[in-house]
Amino acid sequence: QVQLMESGGGSVEAGGSLKLSCVASADMYRAYCMAWFRQAPGKQREFVASIVHDNRTTGYADSVKGRFSVSRHDAENTLSLQMNNLKPEDTAMYYCAAEGQSVFGVCSQATYEYVRWGQGTQVTVSS
């Protein structure tokens, strides 16, 4: 049973936009913390953005602040990531994650603290 499924990746030119979606099973969507991570070739997986289930508190990596926006859509059990002003360094496989830990109501940015992962969707940004 697929519990997290990403979509929306693709190839765009620098300055363009993409919106990623992650459809979750009902139990996954109720997770307190859900997040987006990314992994570029030859690099470690890194945190991108997170959002808390109830109060919608968000967190962002410094590299994407002001350009990316994470949101949750209860009616569709969907986590989204709106990515604007994309840069070549944003090129990576993007992963949806759920059941992460939190500290003082803020979702963790550590990959090892998330239990469930999707298969990923590729984002390629050309200069």
PDB file of C-alpha atoms in Angstrom:
ATOM      1  CA  GLN A   1       0.000   0.000   0.000  1.00  0.00           C
ATOM      2  CA  VAL A   2       1.479   3.296  -1.135  1.00  0.00           C
ATOM      3  CA  GLN A   3       1.345   5.761   1.735  1.00  0.00           C
ATOM      4  CA  LEU A   4       3.112   8.807   0.271  1.00  0.00           C
ATOM      5  CA  MET A   5       3.194   9.570  -3.452  1.00  0.00           C
ATOM      6  CA  GLU A   6       4.872  12.637  -4.930  1.00  0.00           C
ATOM      7  CA  SER A   7       4.141  14.275  -8.278  1.00  0.00           C
ATOM      8  CA  GLY A   8       4.702  17.554 -10.072  1.00  0.00           C
ATOM      9  CA  GLY A   9       8.394  17.384 -10.811  1.00  0.00           C
ATOM     10  CA  GLY A  10       9.812  18.333 -14.181  1.00  0.00           C
ATOM     11  CA  SER A  11      12.315  20.443 -16.065  1.00  0.00           C
ATOM     12  CA  VAL A  12      12.206  24.233 -16.019  1.00  0.00           C
ATOM     13  CA  GLU A  13      14.495  27.134 -16.774  1.00  0.00           C
ATOM     14  CA  ALA A  14      15.990  29.247 -14.025  1.00  0.00           C
ATOM     15  CA  GLY A  15      13.431  31.699 -12.696  1.00  0.00           C
ATOM     16  CA  GLY A  16      10.552  29.364 -13.406  1.00  0.00           C
ATOM     17  CA  SER A  17       8.086  27.729 -11.025  1.00  0.00           C
ATOM     18  CA  LEU A  18       6.882  24.259 -10.160  1.00  0.00           C
ATOM     19  CA  LYS A  19       4.370  22.906  -7.653  1.00  0.00           C
ATOM     20  CA  LEU A  20       5.012  19.545  -6.082  1.00  0.00           C
ATOM     21  CA  SER A  21       2.257  17.492  -4.499  1.00  0.00           C
ATOM     22  CA  CYS A  22       2.363  14.571  -2.106  1.00  0.00           C
ATOM     23  CA  VAL A  23      -0.806  12.542  -1.707  1.00  0.00           C
ATOM     24  CA  ALA A  24      -0.852  10.694   1.590  1.00  0.00           C
ATOM     25  CA  SER A  25      -2.906   7.861   2.983  1.00  0.00           C
ATOM     26  CA  ALA A  26      -5.299   9.003   5.678  1.00  0.00           C
ATOM     27  CA  ASP A  27      -3.146   7.801   8.564  1.00  0.00           C
ATOM     28  CA  MET A  28      -0.011   9.361   7.083  1.00  0.00           C
ATOM     29  CA  TYR A  29      -1.719  12.696   6.524  1.00  0.00           C
ATOM     30  CA  ARG A  30      -2.627  12.893  10.212  1.00  0.00           C
ATOM     31  CA  ALA A  31       1.062  12.827  11.131  1.00  0.00           C
ATOM     32  CA  TYR A  32       2.015  15.824  13.273  1.00  0.00           C
ATOM     33  CA  CYS A  33       4.986  16.697  11.072  1.00  0.00           C
ATOM     34  CA  MET A  34       5.243  16.388   7.323  1.00  0.00           C
ATOM     35  CA  ALA A  35       8.142  17.710   5.320  1.00  0.00           C
ATOM     36  CA  TRP A  36       9.946  17.976   2.001  1.00  0.00           C
ATOM     37  CA  PHE A  37      13.557  16.947   1.565  1.00  0.00           C
ATOM     38  CA  ARG A  38      15.757  16.855  -1.517  1.00  0.00           C
ATOM     39  CA  GLN A  39      18.843  15.018  -2.671  1.00  0.00           C
ATOM     40  CA  ALA A  40      21.115  16.099  -5.486  1.00  0.00           C
ATOM     41  CA  PRO A  41      23.468  13.606  -7.164  1.00  0.00           C
ATOM     42  CA  GLY A  42      26.479  12.908  -4.993  1.00  0.00           C
ATOM     43  CA  LYS A  43      25.081  14.856  -2.047  1.00  0.00           C
ATOM     44  CA  GLN A  44      23.323  13.982   1.171  1.00  0.00           C
ATOM     45  CA  ARG A  45      19.585  14.335   1.501  1.00  0.00           C
ATOM     46  CA  GLU A  46      18.739  17.751   2.926  1.00  0.00           C
ATOM     47  CA  PHE A  47      15.768  19.439   4.548  1.00  0.00           C
ATOM     48  CA  VAL A  48      13.664  21.824   2.451  1.00  0.00           C
ATOM     49  CA  ALA A  49      10.446  22.646   4.300  1.00  0.00           C
ATOM     50  CA  SER A  50       8.100  21.328   6.974  1.00  0.00           C
ATOM     51  CA  ILE A  51       4.603  21.949   8.297  1.00  0.00           C
ATOM     52  CA  VAL A  52       2.760  20.988  11.462  1.00  0.00           C
ATOM     53  CA  HIS A  53      -0.616  19.279  11.104  1.00  0.00           C
ATOM     54  CA  ASP A  54      -2.755  21.282  13.490  1.00  0.00           C
ATOM     55  CA  ASN A  55      -1.418  24.830  13.740  1.00  0.00           C
ATOM     56  CA  ARG A  56       0.273  24.851  10.308  1.00  0.00           C
ATOM     57  CA  THR A  57       3.580  26.106  11.721  1.00  0.00           C
ATOM     58  CA  THR A  58       6.106  26.012   8.877  1.00  0.00           C
ATOM     59  CA  GLY A  59       9.872  25.784   8.659  1.00  0.00           C
ATOM     60  CA  TYR A  60      12.221  26.370   5.729  1.00  0.00           C
ATOM     61  CA  ALA A  61      15.841  25.835   4.846  1.00  0.00           C
ATOM     62  CA  ASP A  62      17.668  29.135   4.474  1.00  0.00           C
ATOM     63  CA  SER A  63      18.380  28.339   0.828  1.00  0.00           C
ATOM     64  CA  VAL A  64      14.675  28.329  -0.090  1.00  0.00           C
ATOM     65  CA  LYS A  65      13.203  30.985   2.221  1.00  0.00           C
ATOM     66  CA  GLY A  66      11.179  33.531   0.296  1.00  0.00           C
ATOM     67  CA  ARG A  67      11.011  31.300  -2.784  1.00  0.00           C
ATOM     68  CA  PHE A  68       9.287  28.101  -1.610  1.00  0.00           C
ATOM     69  CA  SER A  69       5.997  27.706   0.238  1.00  0.00           C
ATOM     70  CA  VAL A  70       4.724  24.532   1.927  1.00  0.00           C
ATOM     71  CA  SER A  71       1.051  23.875   2.619  1.00  0.00           C
ATOM     72  CA  ARG A  72      -1.388  21.122   3.575  1.00  0.00           C
ATOM     73  CA  HIS A  73      -4.784  20.520   1.967  1.00  0.00           C
ATOM     74  CA  ASP A  74      -7.027  18.528   4.266  1.00  0.00           C
ATOM     75  CA  ALA A  75      -9.768  17.701   1.768  1.00  0.00           C
ATOM     76  CA  GLU A  76      -7.294  15.910  -0.506  1.00  0.00           C
ATOM     77  CA  ASN A  77      -4.855  14.560   2.122  1.00  0.00           C
ATOM     78  CA  THR A  78      -2.193  16.431   0.184  1.00  0.00           C
ATOM     79  CA  LEU A  79       1.037  18.174   1.085  1.00  0.00           C
ATOM     80  CA  SER A  80       2.225  20.752  -1.460  1.00  0.00           C
ATOM     81  CA  LEU A  81       5.420  22.650  -2.166  1.00  0.00           C
ATOM     82  CA  GLN A  82       5.153  25.742  -4.354  1.00  0.00           C
ATOM     83  CA  MET A  83       8.580  26.550  -5.750  1.00  0.00           C
ATOM     84  CA  ASN A  84       9.162  29.943  -7.344  1.00  0.00           C
ATOM     85  CA  ASN A  85      12.243  31.629  -8.796  1.00  0.00           C
ATOM     86  CA  LEU A  86      13.922  28.274  -9.207  1.00  0.00           C
ATOM     87  CA  LYS A  87      17.693  28.116  -9.472  1.00  0.00           C
ATOM     88  CA  PRO A  88      19.971  25.469 -11.007  1.00  0.00           C
ATOM     89  CA  GLU A  89      21.110  24.548  -7.494  1.00  0.00           C
ATOM     90  CA  ASP A  90      17.525  23.482  -6.727  1.00  0.00           C
ATOM     91  CA  THR A  91      17.991  20.540  -9.096  1.00  0.00           C
ATOM     92  CA  ALA A  92      17.415  17.360  -7.080  1.00  0.00           C
ATOM     93  CA  MET A  93      15.095  14.501  -6.324  1.00  0.00           C
ATOM     94  CA  TYR A  94      12.427  15.829  -3.970  1.00  0.00           C
ATOM     95  CA  TYR A  95      10.963  13.577  -1.294  1.00  0.00           C
ATOM     96  CA  CYS A  96       7.868  13.844   0.864  1.00  0.00           C
ATOM     97  CA  ALA A  97       8.272  12.630   4.442  1.00  0.00           C
ATOM     98  CA  ALA A  98       5.889  12.053   7.349  1.00  0.00           C
ATOM     99  CA  GLU A  99       5.845  11.054  11.007  1.00  0.00           C
ATOM    100  CA  GLY A 100       8.724  13.319  11.878  1.00  0.00           C
ATOM    101  CA  GLN A 101       9.710  14.385  15.369  1.00  0.00           C
ATOM    102  CA  SER A 102       9.148  17.870  16.699  1.00  0.00           C
ATOM    103  CA  VAL A 103      10.761  20.069  19.320  1.00  0.00           C
ATOM    104  CA  PHE A 104       8.709  22.779  21.021  1.00  0.00           C
ATOM    105  CA  GLY A 105       6.105  22.514  18.278  1.00  0.00           C
ATOM    106  CA  VAL A 106       8.556  22.889  15.387  1.00  0.00           C
ATOM    107  CA  CYS A 107       9.176  19.996  13.022  1.00  0.00           C
ATOM    108  CA  SER A 108      12.620  18.441  12.916  1.00  0.00           C
ATOM    109  CA  GLN A 109      14.905  19.129   9.955  1.00  0.00           C
ATOM    110  CA  ALA A 110      16.812  15.860  10.385  1.00  0.00           C
ATOM    111  CA  THR A 111      16.224  13.093   7.864  1.00  0.00           C
ATOM    112  CA  TYR A 112      16.707  10.334  10.459  1.00  0.00           C
ATOM    113  CA  GLU A 113      13.755  11.625  12.496  1.00  0.00           C
ATOM    114  CA  TYR A 114      11.203  10.942   9.750  1.00  0.00           C
ATOM    115  CA  VAL A 115       9.746   7.463   9.542  1.00  0.00           C
ATOM    116  CA  ARG A 116       7.821   7.433   6.262  1.00  0.00           C
ATOM    117  CA  TRP A 117       9.111   8.465   2.845  1.00  0.00           C
ATOM    118  CA  GLY A 118       7.766   8.693  -0.661  1.00  0.00           C
ATOM    119  CA  GLN A 119       9.611   7.552  -3.796  1.00  0.00           C
ATOM    120  CA  GLY A 120      10.535  11.054  -4.901  1.00  0.00           C
ATOM    121  CA  THR A 121       9.952  13.311  -7.899  1.00  0.00           C
ATOM    122  CA  GLN A 122      12.748  14.805  -9.997  1.00  0.00           C
ATOM    123  CA  VAL A 123      13.172  18.561 -10.389  1.00  0.00           C
ATOM    124  CA  THR A 124      15.678  19.834 -12.951  1.00  0.00           C
ATOM    125  CA  VAL A 125      16.428  23.537 -13.340  1.00  0.00           C
ATOM    126  CA  SER A 126      18.519  24.675 -16.293  1.00  0.00           C
ATOM    127  CA  SER A 127      20.466  27.925 -16.459  1.00  0.00           C
TER     128      SER A 127
END
